[in-house]
Short mmCIF file of C-alpha atoms in Angstrom, two decimals:
data_model
loop_
_atom_site.label_atom_id
_atom_site.label_comp_id
_atom_site.label_asym_id
_atom_site.label_seq_id
_atom_site.Cartn_x
_atom_site.Cartn_y
_atom_site.Cartn_z
CA SER A 14 76.02 154.35 251.54
CA SER A 15 77.72 151.24 250.35
CA LYS A 16 76.12 149.39 247.09
CA CYS A 17 75.38 145.44 247.01
CA VAL A 18 75.61 143.95 243.77
CA VAL A 19 74.13 140.99 243.65
CA LYS A 20 75.22 138.06 240.77
CA PRO A 21 73.36 135.56 239.32
CA VAL A 22 74.41 132.28 240.42
CA TRP A 23 73.62 130.09 237.48
CA PRO A 24 73.75 126.55 237.87
CA HIS A 25 76.33 123.75 236.42
CA PHE A 26 73.71 121.24 235.51
CA ILE A 27 70.17 120.93 234.14
CA VAL A 28 68.81 117.51 233.98
CA GLY A 29 65.92 116.12 233.12
CA SER A 30 64.87 112.70 232.08
CA ASP A 31 60.86 111.81 230.29
CA VAL A 32 60.40 114.91 229.56
CA LEU A 33 58.59 114.82 226.22
CA TYR A 34 55.75 113.68 225.57
CA SER A 35 54.06 116.17 222.85
CA GLU A 36 55.35 117.64 219.45
CA SER A 37 53.52 120.65 220.90
CA LEU A 38 55.81 121.11 224.30
CA ILE A 39 58.81 121.13 222.78
CA ASP A 40 58.89 125.37 222.51
CA PRO A 41 57.97 125.82 225.91
CA LEU A 42 60.51 123.16 227.17
CA LEU A 43 62.97 124.73 225.40
CA ARG A 44 62.32 128.11 226.48
CA GLY A 45 62.41 126.89 230.41
CA VAL A 46 65.75 124.92 229.69
CA GLU A 47 67.06 128.14 228.20
CA SER A 48 65.71 130.80 231.33
CA LEU A 49 67.41 128.81 233.75
CA MET A 50 70.98 128.67 232.17
CA GLY A 51 74.06 130.79 232.73
CA PRO A 52 77.21 130.77 230.21
CA SER A 53 78.61 127.88 231.52
CA THR A 54 75.16 125.61 232.32
CA VAL A 55 75.40 122.11 230.95
CA ALA A 56 71.62 121.05 229.89
CA ILE A 57 71.55 116.92 229.62
CA LEU A 58 67.63 115.68 228.21
CA ALA A 59 67.12 112.49 227.90
CA ASN A 60 63.66 111.17 226.12
CA GLU A 61 62.06 107.61 225.40
CA ARG A 62 61.70 108.00 221.68
CA ARG A 63 57.87 107.44 221.36
CA CYS A 64 57.24 108.95 218.82
CA GLU A 65 59.77 109.40 215.62
CA ASP A 66 58.37 112.82 214.55
CA THR A 67 58.74 114.11 217.98
CA TYR A 68 62.08 113.21 218.12
CA GLU A 69 62.77 114.45 215.15
CA ALA A 70 61.51 117.71 216.10
CA PHE A 71 62.95 118.18 218.95
CA THR A 72 66.24 117.72 217.40
CA ARG A 73 66.27 120.01 215.49
CA ALA A 74 65.02 122.41 217.84
CA CYS A 75 67.45 122.04 220.05
CA LYS A 76 70.33 121.82 217.85
CA GLU A 77 68.53 125.59 216.64
CA ARG A 78 69.28 126.78 220.12
CA PHE A 79 71.67 124.95 221.76
CA ARG A 80 75.25 123.29 220.75
CA VAL A 81 74.34 119.62 220.82
CA ARG A 82 76.29 117.01 221.07
#
């Protein structure tokens, strides 16, 4: 009997633009990004600063979960 080993295939990049509108959506957005990331995946998220409080909360949440540059 032969066994087939399936290795996960992770994306090299995850790119998102204009993806954040509300502070309440930060956690679901970042959980979704995390679920798609592999060990060497780079996520690039760009967003317009509509609300400074939401931007600051988003930045804090990203720094808690990812290595941010």
